[in-house]
Coordinates of C-alpha atoms in Angstrom, one line a residue:
Chain X
M72 CA 8.3 -15.9 48.8
E73 CA 5.4 -18.6 49.3
F74 CA 2.3 -18.8 47.2
L75 CA -1.1 -20.9 48.3
E76 CA -2.4 -22.1 44.8
T77 CA -5.6 -22.7 43.2
S78 CA -7.0 -23.1 39.5
V79 CA -10.0 -23.3 37.6
D80 CA -10.1 -24.8 34.7
K81 CA -6.4 -24.6 33.0
F82 CA -5.8 -21.6 35.0
V83 CA -3.8 -21.3 37.9
F84 CA -3.7 -18.3 40.2
R85 CA -1.0 -18.0 43.5
V86 CA -1.6 -15.8 46.4
A87 CA 1.2 -14.5 48.2
R88 CA 1.2 -16.1 52.0
D89 CA 2.5 -13.0 53.8
Y90 CA 0.3 -10.2 51.8
R91 CA -3.0 -9.0 52.4
Y92 CA -6.3 -8.6 50.3
N93 CA -9.3 -7.2 49.6
D94 CA -12.6 -8.0 47.5
A95 CA -11.0 -6.0 44.2
D96 CA -8.3 -8.3 44.3
V97 CA -5.8 -6.0 45.1
W98 CA -2.9 -6.9 47.5
A99 CA -1.4 -4.9 50.2
K100 CA 1.9 -5.5 52.1
R101 CA 3.0 -3.9 55.1
E102 CA 7.0 -2.7 55.1
G103 CA 7.2 -1.2 58.3
A104 CA 5.5 2.7 58.5
R105 CA 4.6 2.0 55.0
V106 CA 2.1 -0.6 52.8
R107 CA 2.9 -1.5 49.2
I108 CA 0.1 -1.9 47.2
G109 CA -0.3 -4.1 43.4
L110 CA -2.2 -6.3 41.6
T111 CA -2.8 -10.0 42.3
D112 CA -2.4 -12.7 40.3
F113 CA -6.3 -13.1 39.5
L114 CA -6.2 -9.6 38.5
Q115 CA -3.2 -9.1 36.1
Q116 CA -4.3 -13.1 34.3
K117 CA -8.0 -11.4 34.3
S118 CA -7.1 -8.0 32.5
G119 CA -4.2 -9.2 30.3
D120 CA -0.8 -8.1 28.9
V121 CA -0.3 -4.4 30.7
A122 CA 0.9 -1.7 28.0
F123 CA 1.2 1.2 30.2
V124 CA 1.0 1.9 33.6
N125 CA -0.2 5.4 34.7
L126 CA 0.6 5.6 38.6
K127 CA -0.8 8.8 40.7
E128 CA 1.8 11.1 41.9
I129 CA 4.1 11.0 45.0
G130 CA 2.0 13.2 47.4
T131 CA -1.3 12.1 46.4
E132 CA -3.6 12.0 49.7
L133 CA -6.1 8.9 48.7
G134 CA -9.5 7.9 50.5
V135 CA -10.5 4.1 50.6
N136 CA -11.2 3.3 46.9
D137 CA -9.7 6.4 45.4
E138 CA -8.1 5.8 42.3
L139 CA -4.2 5.3 42.8
A140 CA -3.6 3.8 39.5
A141 CA -4.9 3.4 35.9
L142 CA -3.9 0.0 34.0
E143 CA -3.9 0.2 29.8
T144 CA -4.3 -3.3 28.6
I145 CA -5.4 -4.4 24.8
K146 CA -8.8 -5.5 26.6
V147 CA -9.6 -2.6 28.9
D148 CA -8.4 0.2 30.9
L149 CA -8.1 -0.6 34.6
V150 CA -8.8 1.8 37.4
I151 CA -7.2 0.5 40.7
P152 CA -8.9 1.9 44.1
A153 CA -6.8 2.4 47.2
P154 CA -7.8 -0.8 49.2
L155 CA -6.8 1.7 52.1
A156 CA -6.9 5.4 52.5
G157 CA -3.2 6.9 52.8
K158 CA -0.7 9.2 50.9
I159 CA 1.5 7.9 48.1
V160 CA 5.1 8.2 49.1
A161 CA 6.5 6.0 46.5
V162 CA 5.8 4.8 42.9
N163 CA 7.3 1.7 40.8
D164 CA 9.6 4.1 38.5
A165 CA 10.5 0.7 36.5
L166 CA 6.6 0.1 34.9
A167 CA 7.3 3.1 33.3
D168 CA 9.8 1.6 30.8
H169 CA 8.3 -1.9 31.6
P170 CA 5.0 -2.1 32.1
E171 CA 5.0 -6.3 31.8
L172 CA 6.1 -6.1 35.3
V173 CA 3.0 -5.9 36.3
N174 CA 2.4 -9.3 34.4
S175 CA 5.5 -11.1 35.1
D176 CA 6.3 -10.8 38.7
C177 CA 2.8 -9.1 40.1
Y178 CA 3.4 -9.7 43.8
G179 CA 7.1 -8.6 43.5
A180 CA 8.6 -6.0 40.5
G181 CA 5.4 -5.5 39.5
W182 CA 4.8 -3.5 42.6
L183 CA 2.4 -0.2 42.1
V184 CA 2.8 2.4 44.7
E185 CA 3.5 2.8 48.7
I186 CA 1.8 4.7 50.9
E187 CA 1.6 5.9 54.3
P188 CA -1.8 4.6 55.8
A189 CA -4.0 6.7 57.4
N190 CA -4.7 4.3 60.2
I191 CA -2.5 1.6 60.2
A192 CA -5.3 -0.5 61.6
D193 CA -7.0 -1.0 58.0
Y194 CA -4.3 -3.0 56.8
D195 CA -4.9 -5.8 60.0
A196 CA -8.6 -5.3 58.5
L197 CA -7.8 -6.9 55.3
L198 CA -8.3 -10.0 54.3
D199 CA -5.7 -12.6 54.9
A200 CA -4.2 -15.4 51.9
E201 CA -6.3 -17.9 53.7
T202 CA -9.5 -15.9 53.6
Y203 CA -8.7 -14.3 50.4
L204 CA -8.0 -17.2 48.3
P205 CA -11.6 -19.1 48.6
Q206 CA -13.4 -15.9 47.7
M207 CA -11.1 -15.1 45.0
Q208 CA -11.4 -18.7 43.6
A209 CA -15.6 -18.4 43.1
R210 CA -14.9 -15.1 41.5
A211 CA -12.6 -16.8 39.1
E212 CA -15.6 -19.6 38.7
L213 CA -17.7 -16.8 37.6
E214 CA -15.7 -15.4 35.1
R215 CA -15.2 -18.3 33.6
E216 CA -19.1 -19.1 32.9
K217 CA -19.1 -16.0 31.3
Chain U
M237 CA 20.2 51.0 -11.2
T238 CA 16.8 49.6 -12.3
M239 CA 14.0 50.7 -10.2
E240 CA 10.6 48.5 -11.0
T241 CA 7.1 49.5 -8.8
F242 CA 4.9 46.5 -8.2
D243 CA 1.5 46.3 -6.3
L244 CA 2.7 44.2 -3.4
A245 CA 6.9 43.4 -2.9
I246 CA 7.3 40.1 -0.8
L247 CA 10.5 39.6 1.0
G248 CA 11.5 36.1 1.3
G249 CA 10.2 33.1 -0.2
G250 CA 9.4 30.6 1.8
P251 CA 6.0 29.0 2.7
G252 CA 5.2 32.2 3.7
G253 CA 6.1 34.5 1.0
Y254 CA 5.4 32.1 -1.6
V255 CA 2.0 31.4 -0.8
A256 CA 1.4 35.2 0.0
A257 CA 2.7 35.7 -3.7
L258 CA 0.5 33.1 -5.3
H259 CA -2.4 34.3 -3.4
A260 CA -2.1 38.2 -4.3
A261 CA -1.6 37.3 -8.1
Q262 CA -4.8 35.1 -8.0
L263 CA -6.5 38.4 -6.7
G264 CA -5.0 40.2 -9.3
A265 CA -2.2 42.3 -7.8
R266 CA 1.4 42.5 -9.7
V267 CA 3.8 40.8 -7.5
V268 CA 7.9 40.3 -6.9
L269 CA 8.9 37.8 -4.7
I270 CA 12.5 38.5 -3.1
E271 CA 14.1 35.5 -2.5
K272 CA 18.4 35.6 -1.2
A273 CA 19.0 31.7 -1.7
R274 CA 15.9 29.4 -3.2
V275 CA 11.9 29.4 -3.1
G276 CA 10.4 27.3 -0.4
G277 CA 13.1 28.7 2.1
T278 CA 13.9 26.6 5.3
C279 CA 10.8 24.2 4.8
L280 CA 11.4 23.0 1.6
N281 CA 15.2 23.3 1.5
V282 CA 16.4 22.7 4.9
G283 CA 13.3 21.7 7.0
C284 CA 10.2 20.2 6.8
I285 CA 10.5 18.3 3.8
P286 CA 14.1 17.0 3.7
T287 CA 13.6 16.0 7.5
K288 CA 10.3 13.7 6.0
A289 CA 12.0 12.2 3.1
L290 CA 15.1 11.1 5.9
H291 CA 12.4 10.1 8.1
A292 CA 10.3 7.5 5.1
S293 CA 13.7 6.2 4.5
A294 CA 14.8 5.7 8.1
E295 CA 11.1 4.4 9.2
F296 CA 11.4 1.9 6.2
Y297 CA 14.9 1.0 7.6
R298 CA 13.8 0.4 10.9
D299 CA 10.8 -1.7 9.7
A300 CA 12.7 -3.7 7.7
R301 CA 15.0 -4.8 11.0
V302 CA 12.4 -4.9 13.5
K303 CA 8.5 -5.4 11.6
S304 CA 9.5 -7.8 8.6
A305 CA 10.1 -11.2 10.2
A306 CA 6.6 -10.7 12.1
L307 CA 5.0 -10.0 9.0
G308 CA 6.1 -12.8 7.1
V309 CA 9.0 -10.7 5.0
D310 CA 12.6 -12.3 5.1
I311 CA 15.0 -9.1 4.9
P312 CA 18.6 -11.0 6.4
N313 CA 21.0 -7.8 5.8
A314 CA 19.4 -4.8 5.8
V315 CA 21.5 -2.1 5.4
V316 CA 21.5 1.6 5.0
N317 CA 22.6 3.3 2.0
W318 CA 23.5 6.8 3.1
A319 CA 24.3 7.9 -0.3
Q320 CA 20.9 7.1 -1.7
M321 CA 18.9 8.4 1.6
Q322 CA 20.5 11.4 0.4
K323 CA 20.1 11.7 -2.9
H324 CA 16.4 10.5 -1.9
K325 CA 15.9 13.8 -0.1
Q326 CA 17.8 15.9 -2.3
D327 CA 15.5 14.5 -5.4
T328 CA 12.3 15.3 -2.9
V329 CA 13.3 19.0 -2.3
D330 CA 14.3 19.7 -6.0
Q331 CA 11.0 18.4 -7.2
L332 CA 9.4 20.7 -4.7
V333 CA 11.1 23.7 -5.6
R334 CA 11.1 23.2 -9.2
G335 CA 7.5 22.9 -8.9
V336 CA 6.8 26.2 -6.5
E337 CA 9.3 28.0 -8.9
Q338 CA 6.7 26.7 -11.8
L339 CA 3.7 27.8 -10.1
L340 CA 4.9 31.5 -9.3
S341 CA 5.9 31.6 -13.6
A342 CA 2.4 30.5 -14.3
K343 CA 1.0 33.0 -12.0
K344 CA 3.2 35.9 -13.4
V345 CA 4.7 36.3 -10.1
T346 CA 8.4 37.7 -10.6
L347 CA 11.0 36.4 -8.8
W348 CA 13.7 38.3 -7.9
R349 CA 17.6 36.7 -6.8
G350 CA 19.2 38.4 -4.3
E351 CA 19.3 39.9 -0.6
G352 CA 16.5 42.5 0.1
R353 CA 17.1 45.5 2.4
F354 CA 14.2 48.5 3.3
L355 CA 15.6 52.1 2.2
S356 CA 12.1 53.2 3.2
P357 CA 8.4 51.8 4.5
H358 CA 7.4 51.4 0.1
R359 CA 11.1 50.8 -1.3
L360 CA 13.6 48.1 -1.3
Q361 CA 17.0 47.2 -2.6
V362 CA 17.5 44.1 -3.7
V363 CA 21.5 43.0 -4.0
G364 CA 21.8 40.1 -6.5
A365 CA 24.9 37.7 -7.7
S366 CA 25.0 40.6 -10.8
E367 CA 23.2 43.5 -10.2
T368 CA 21.2 45.6 -7.3
R369 CA 17.9 46.9 -8.1
Q370 CA 15.4 48.3 -6.7
V371 CA 11.4 47.8 -6.1
E372 CA 8.8 50.2 -5.3
A373 CA 5.3 49.2 -3.6
P374 CA 3.0 51.0 -1.5
R375 CA 2.6 47.4 -0.1
I376 CA 5.3 44.9 1.3
I377 CA 5.3 42.0 3.2
I378 CA 7.8 40.8 5.5
A379 CA 8.5 37.2 5.1
T380 CA 12.4 36.6 6.1
G381 CA 11.9 33.8 8.4
A382 CA 14.0 32.4 11.4
A383 CA 17.2 30.8 12.1
S384 CA 19.0 27.9 14.8
A385 CA 19.4 29.7 18.4
A386 CA 23.1 29.5 19.1
L387 CA 23.7 27.8 22.5
P388 CA 25.3 30.1 24.8
V389 CA 28.2 28.0 26.2
P390 CA 31.9 27.4 26.0
G391 CA 33.0 25.1 22.5
A392 CA 29.8 25.8 20.8
N393 CA 31.9 27.2 18.1
F394 CA 34.0 23.9 18.0
S395 CA 32.8 22.6 14.5
G396 CA 30.9 19.5 15.0
V397 CA 28.4 21.8 16.9
I398 CA 25.7 21.8 14.5
T399 CA 22.2 23.2 14.0
S400 CA 19.3 21.3 12.0
T401 CA 20.7 22.3 8.6
E402 CA 23.9 20.2 8.9
A403 CA 22.2 17.5 10.4
L404 CA 20.5 17.0 7.6
S405 CA 23.3 16.4 5.2
L406 CA 26.2 14.7 7.4
E407 CA 28.7 12.7 5.9
R408 CA 27.5 9.4 7.7
V409 CA 25.0 8.1 9.9
P410 CA 27.4 9.6 13.4
E411 CA 27.7 6.6 16.0
K412 CA 27.2 8.6 18.4
L413 CA 25.0 12.1 18.7
V414 CA 24.5 14.2 21.5
I415 CA 21.4 16.7 20.8
V416 CA 20.6 19.5 23.3
G417 CA 17.1 20.4 23.3
A418 CA 13.9 18.0 23.6
G419 CA 11.3 20.2 21.4
V420 CA 10.3 18.9 17.9
I421 CA 13.3 19.3 16.2
G422 CA 15.2 17.6 18.6
I423 CA 12.8 14.9 19.3
E424 CA 12.3 14.1 15.2
F425 CA 16.0 13.7 15.1
A426 CA 16.7 11.6 18.1
S427 CA 14.2 9.4 16.3
L428 CA 15.6 9.8 12.8
Y429 CA 19.0 9.1 13.3
R430 CA 18.3 6.2 16.7
A431 CA 16.4 4.4 13.8
L432 CA 18.9 4.2 11.5
G433 CA 21.3 2.6 14.1
A434 CA 23.0 5.7 16.1
Q435 CA 23.5 5.8 19.7
V436 CA 21.7 9.2 20.5
T437 CA 21.5 11.0 24.1
V438 CA 18.8 13.9 24.4
L439 CA 19.6 16.8 26.5
E440 CA 16.7 18.8 27.7
M441 CA 16.8 21.6 30.5
L442 CA 12.9 21.3 31.0
P443 CA 11.0 18.4 33.2
R444 CA 9.8 17.1 30.1
I445 CA 10.0 16.8 26.2
L446 CA 7.7 18.7 23.7
V447 CA 6.5 21.7 26.2
G448 CA 3.0 22.4 25.2
T449 CA 2.0 19.2 23.4
D450 CA -0.1 17.2 26.2
E451 CA 1.6 16.3 28.8
E452 CA 0.4 12.5 29.2
L453 CA 1.2 12.0 25.5
A454 CA 4.4 13.7 26.0
R455 CA 5.0 11.4 28.9
R456 CA 4.1 8.3 26.9
L457 CA 6.2 9.4 23.7
L458 CA 9.4 9.7 26.4
Q459 CA 9.1 6.3 27.6
L460 CA 8.6 4.7 23.9
L461 CA 11.5 6.5 23.1
R462 CA 13.4 5.4 26.0
R463 CA 12.6 1.8 24.9
A464 CA 13.8 2.5 21.6
G465 CA 17.2 3.0 23.1
I466 CA 17.2 7.3 23.3
D467 CA 18.8 8.0 26.0
I468 CA 16.9 11.3 27.3
Q469 CA 17.7 13.4 30.1
L470 CA 15.9 15.9 31.6
N471 CA 15.8 18.7 34.2
V472 CA 19.7 19.3 33.1
Q473 CA 21.9 22.6 32.0
V474 CA 24.8 22.3 29.7
L475 CA 27.7 23.6 30.8
A476 CA 30.5 23.1 27.8
I477 CA 30.9 21.4 25.4
E478 CA 34.7 19.8 25.0
E479 CA 37.0 18.6 22.4
S480 CA 37.7 15.2 23.1
Q481 CA 35.8 11.9 21.4
P482 CA 35.6 13.8 19.7
L483 CA 33.0 15.9 21.2
T484 CA 31.6 15.9 24.8
V485 CA 28.8 17.8 26.3
R486 CA 29.5 18.3 30.4
Y487 CA 26.2 19.2 32.1
S488 CA 24.7 19.0 35.2
D489 CA 21.6 18.0 37.0
A490 CA 20.5 17.3 40.3
K491 CA 22.7 14.0 40.9
G492 CA 25.6 16.1 40.0
E493 CA 27.9 16.3 37.0
H494 CA 27.9 14.4 33.8
T495 CA 29.3 14.2 30.2
A496 CA 27.9 12.5 26.7
P497 CA 30.0 12.5 24.0
G498 CA 29.6 12.7 20.4
D499 CA 30.6 12.5 16.9
Y500 CA 28.3 15.5 16.5
V501 CA 26.3 17.8 19.1
L502 CA 23.2 19.0 17.7
V503 CA 21.5 22.0 19.0
A504 CA 18.1 22.3 18.8
T505 CA 16.8 24.9 21.3
G506 CA 15.0 27.1 19.4
R507 CA 14.5 29.2 16.4
V508 CA 14.9 33.0 16.3
P509 CA 13.7 35.7 14.0
V510 CA 15.7 36.6 11.0
T511 CA 15.5 40.3 10.8
R512 CA 19.4 41.5 10.7
G513 CA 20.8 43.0 7.6
T514 CA 16.9 43.7 6.2
G515 CA 17.0 47.7 7.1
I516 CA 13.9 46.9 9.6
D517 CA 15.4 48.6 12.4
T518 CA 15.4 51.9 10.0
L519 CA 11.6 51.6 10.2
G520 CA 10.9 52.5 13.6
I521 CA 9.1 48.6 13.4
A522 CA 7.4 47.7 16.3
M523 CA 9.0 44.1 17.7
N524 CA 8.0 42.0 20.3
R525 CA 11.4 40.9 21.9
R526 CA 12.9 39.7 18.5
A527 CA 9.7 39.3 16.8
I528 CA 8.2 41.5 14.4
A529 CA 4.9 42.6 16.2
V530 CA 1.7 42.5 14.0
N531 CA -2.1 42.4 14.5
E532 CA -4.5 39.8 13.6
R533 CA -4.4 41.1 9.8
M534 CA -0.1 40.8 9.8
E535 CA 0.0 44.7 10.0
T536 CA 2.8 46.0 11.7
N537 CA 2.9 49.5 12.9
V538 CA 4.5 50.4 9.6
E539 CA 1.7 51.6 7.2
G540 CA 2.1 49.6 4.5
V541 CA 4.3 46.9 5.5
Y542 CA 2.8 43.2 7.0
A543 CA 4.8 40.7 8.2
I544 CA 4.3 36.7 8.6
G545 CA 5.8 33.5 9.4
D546 CA 8.8 33.0 11.4
V547 CA 9.6 36.3 11.7
I548 CA 7.1 37.4 13.6
G549 CA 7.1 34.4 16.1
G550 CA 4.6 32.5 17.7
W551 CA 4.0 29.4 15.7
M552 CA 6.9 28.7 13.7
L553 CA 4.9 26.5 11.4
A554 CA 5.1 26.3 7.5
H555 CA 1.3 25.9 7.3
V556 CA 0.6 28.7 9.9
A557 CA 3.0 31.1 7.5
S558 CA 1.2 30.2 4.3
A559 CA -2.3 30.9 5.9
E560 CA -0.9 34.1 7.8
G561 CA 0.3 35.0 3.8
K562 CA -2.8 34.6 2.5
V563 CA -4.2 36.9 5.1
A564 CA -1.2 39.8 4.4
A565 CA -1.7 39.2 0.9
E566 CA -5.8 40.0 1.6
N567 CA -5.5 42.9 3.4
A568 CA -2.6 44.6 1.2
L569 CA -4.8 44.4 -1.6
G570 CA -7.9 46.0 -0.1
K571 CA -9.8 43.1 1.3
A572 CA -10.4 42.5 4.8
G573 CA -8.7 38.9 6.5
A574 CA -8.2 38.2 10.0
I575 CA -6.0 35.1 11.0
D576 CA -7.4 32.5 12.9
Y577 CA -5.4 30.5 15.5
R578 CA -8.0 28.4 17.0
A579 CA -7.4 25.1 15.0
V580 CA -3.6 24.7 14.3
P581 CA -2.4 21.4 14.4
N582 CA 0.9 20.5 15.9
C583 CA 2.7 17.8 14.1
V584 CA 5.9 15.7 15.5
Y585 CA 7.5 13.7 13.5
S586 CA 8.6 11.2 16.1
M587 CA 8.5 7.8 16.1
P588 CA 5.5 7.0 16.9
E589 CA 4.2 10.7 15.6
L590 CA 2.4 12.7 18.4
A591 CA -0.3 15.5 16.8
S592 CA -2.2 18.1 18.1
V593 CA -4.5 20.5 17.8
G594 CA -6.6 23.0 20.1
M595 CA -6.6 23.1 23.7
T596 CA -4.9 20.7 26.0
E597 CA -6.8 19.6 29.5
A598 CA -4.3 21.9 31.0
D599 CA -5.3 24.7 28.8
A600 CA -8.8 24.3 29.5
R601 CA -8.2 24.2 33.1
A602 CA -6.0 27.3 33.2
A603 CA -9.5 28.9 31.3
Q604 CA -11.5 27.5 34.0
I605 CA -13.1 25.7 31.3
P606 CA -15.1 22.6 32.5
I607 CA -14.0 19.3 30.5
K608 CA -14.7 15.8 29.7
V609 CA -11.9 13.7 28.6
G610 CA -12.1 10.6 26.0
K611 CA -9.6 8.1 25.3
F612 CA -9.3 5.1 23.0
P613 CA -5.8 3.3 22.3
F614 CA -4.3 1.9 19.3
S615 CA -3.9 -1.8 20.7
A616 CA -8.0 -1.8 20.1
N617 CA -8.0 -0.4 16.6
A618 CA -7.9 -3.4 14.1
R619 CA -6.2 -1.6 11.5
A620 CA -3.2 -0.9 13.5
L621 CA -3.4 -4.4 14.6
S622 CA -3.0 -5.4 11.1
F623 CA -0.3 -3.5 10.5
R624 CA 1.5 -4.0 14.4
E625 CA 1.8 -0.1 15.2
T626 CA -0.1 -0.2 18.5
D627 CA 1.2 1.9 20.4
G628 CA -0.6 5.2 21.5
L629 CA -4.1 6.7 21.8
V630 CA -6.2 8.9 20.7
K631 CA -7.3 11.7 23.3
I632 CA -10.2 14.6 22.9
V633 CA -11.2 17.4 25.1
A634 CA -15.0 18.3 24.8
H635 CA -16.8 20.7 26.6
A636 CA -18.6 18.9 30.2
E637 CA -21.9 20.6 28.8
T638 CA -22.0 20.8 25.3
D639 CA -19.7 18.2 24.2
V640 CA -18.0 20.1 21.8
I641 CA -14.4 19.4 20.8
L642 CA -11.9 21.9 22.1
G643 CA -9.0 19.8 21.4
M644 CA -7.2 16.4 19.4
H645 CA -4.1 14.8 20.6
I646 CA -2.8 12.2 18.8
L647 CA 0.0 9.6 19.9
G648 CA 0.7 6.6 16.9
P649 CA 0.8 5.6 13.7
R650 CA 0.1 8.0 10.9
A651 CA -0.7 10.7 13.9
T652 CA -0.2 14.0 11.8
D653 CA -3.0 12.8 9.5
L654 CA -5.3 11.5 11.2
I655 CA -5.1 15.0 13.3
A656 CA -6.6 16.8 10.2
E657 CA -10.2 15.2 11.4
G658 CA -9.4 16.9 15.1
A659 CA -8.4 20.1 13.2
L660 CA -12.0 20.7 11.1
A661 CA -13.8 19.4 14.6
V662 CA -12.7 22.1 16.8
Q663 CA -12.6 25.0 13.6
A664 CA -16.4 24.2 12.7
G665 CA -16.9 23.2 16.7
V666 CA -18.1 20.0 16.1
N667 CA -19.1 17.9 18.9
A668 CA -17.6 14.5 20.2
R669 CA -21.6 13.0 19.8
E670 CA -21.6 14.0 15.9
V671 CA -17.7 12.7 15.7
G672 CA -18.6 9.5 17.6
H673 CA -21.6 8.7 15.0
L674 CA -20.5 9.6 12.2
I675 CA -19.7 6.1 10.3
H676 CA -16.1 5.9 10.4
A677 CA -15.2 2.8 7.5
H678 CA -13.6 -0.3 8.9
P679 CA -10.7 -1.0 9.1
T680 CA -9.4 2.1 9.6
L681 CA -7.1 4.3 11.9
P682 CA -9.9 7.3 11.8
E683 CA -12.2 4.8 14.1
A684 CA -9.9 5.3 17.0
V685 CA -10.9 9.3 16.8
M686 CA -14.2 7.8 16.7
E687 CA -14.2 5.5 19.7
A688 CA -12.4 8.4 21.5
A689 CA -15.1 10.8 20.7
L690 CA -17.6 8.0 22.1
D691 CA -15.8 7.9 25.1
V692 CA -16.6 11.7 25.5
T693 CA -20.2 10.6 26.1
G694 CA -19.9 7.4 28.0
E695 CA -20.9 5.3 24.4
M696 CA -17.5 3.7 23.7
I697 CA -17.6 0.1 22.2
H698 CA -14.5 -1.2 21.5
Y699 CA -13.0 -0.9 24.5
Q700 CA -13.4 -0.9 28.1
R701 CA -12.8 1.2 31.4
V702 CA -13.5 -1.1 34.5
R703 CA -12.8 0.1 37.9
V704 CA -11.9 -3.4 40.0
G705 CA -14.3 -4.2 42.9
A706 CA -17.3 -2.3 41.7

């Protein structure tokens, strides 16, 4: 997996090159007819250690921005909205016993759900890594100022 | 043959029977309590109390190995002294049994040791060790309790296939233990023996553990139990028990047939009311399957005969039996009283503990009651952090329009103690705003209850619910 990187102060944020993104800092990766979804490095660092992951069930029909997961960390309960509409066809069972995967391998083993998109064109409309990186950087700098 | 007359006779001296006896004596009645073994019944002798005594030992041992270094105490070689754990358990039980005997004696309750059976609706025969006596009483309360259900599979009668009673007094901590049933008893023993170092497998027929409890909290507890190394298999059917290694349970699930070896197989699939040998069948008492049927005044269909506790099925909890015992005693002595089950706390002494009172989200949805849910994790509670027990959360189910607390469900440290605030809230119809704005001492675990109540009304302070991108 190849990454783009940027840093704000001492924090380094990685962005997987072949993935797609939205401005909620959620990634999507096309796997054939399905799209896999997870948290970006910036979001997992901002949110803290994940203690528990609550994923919506297989079969759930999601509209854009519908809740697909809730992640409980020490600081927040993070509601993750769907970056594109579709039906959940797979969930990452490993997170039940190892929620920390969301932090340690957010682009790989820490994926959340896979969906069958309602409209595959929605995937292409998401931001690519090069476009996402500076937008994420701007948000990271805003976080630092808080 | 001796025949004595009393105002009230009670068959069974467990937490239902002995509390009924004490309360009736308070109300001025002449009471005889008939008990075939030791007062305190299942609860004191082979149930609630001995399990909690062993739980205390097991938790201490586990903390010595797991928490002590982080807290700055070096305990290099903590070992289980099983004989002493058994002694601690027995001493606790014996002290409580003596205590109940003293309470009965102080209130002048007559205690007859022996096995009682009905000769007629107002007459009992009691067969003791040295004599047989009869008692005549216009009012009789049946409190004979329940016993472990058997597992109807081949091999269930092999020695080593045990109930919770034997599981409390094993010769040593087993190396491998298979538990059939993931209800309260199965889960408590799983936690206990795992903490003591046993390899534990739990086999459950249903798709979840602890049926009837809050589904989300049970799922989280399942995850924590698995993380502790307990092998929990759901959706399985036990086929047979075989004598090999020394015992092997053969079971099937969607993926096929499997086996689980154990030094013992603990059958914890449920408990069944005890009515055999009591002569109840001669009275024409109405039954509810295997339980005695009663109304809310604990009356059976036979005039002057009442029934309470595990023998009437229902909750099968000691504190419920005691509450029912008081209601039965009052009704038997001419006072009106009805049992109120709205706020029965239900406790699971797993590690971590799970406790609940009132309605779950599922109960409310089934009753078509609109609800709001407030949640607060112990990971954000200062006290929990200070002693490093941060797994779990408090969940409050409130009426969407009035904020009245309909239920409280807690997974985490001291959940079984914390639930008392929930029981009070549910019983008294307190609303979430009142609990949220009540000053709770800091730093304490009940602050998590306060914050969960604040979450119901959108005012939670010490935790955030953030929707990304919003």
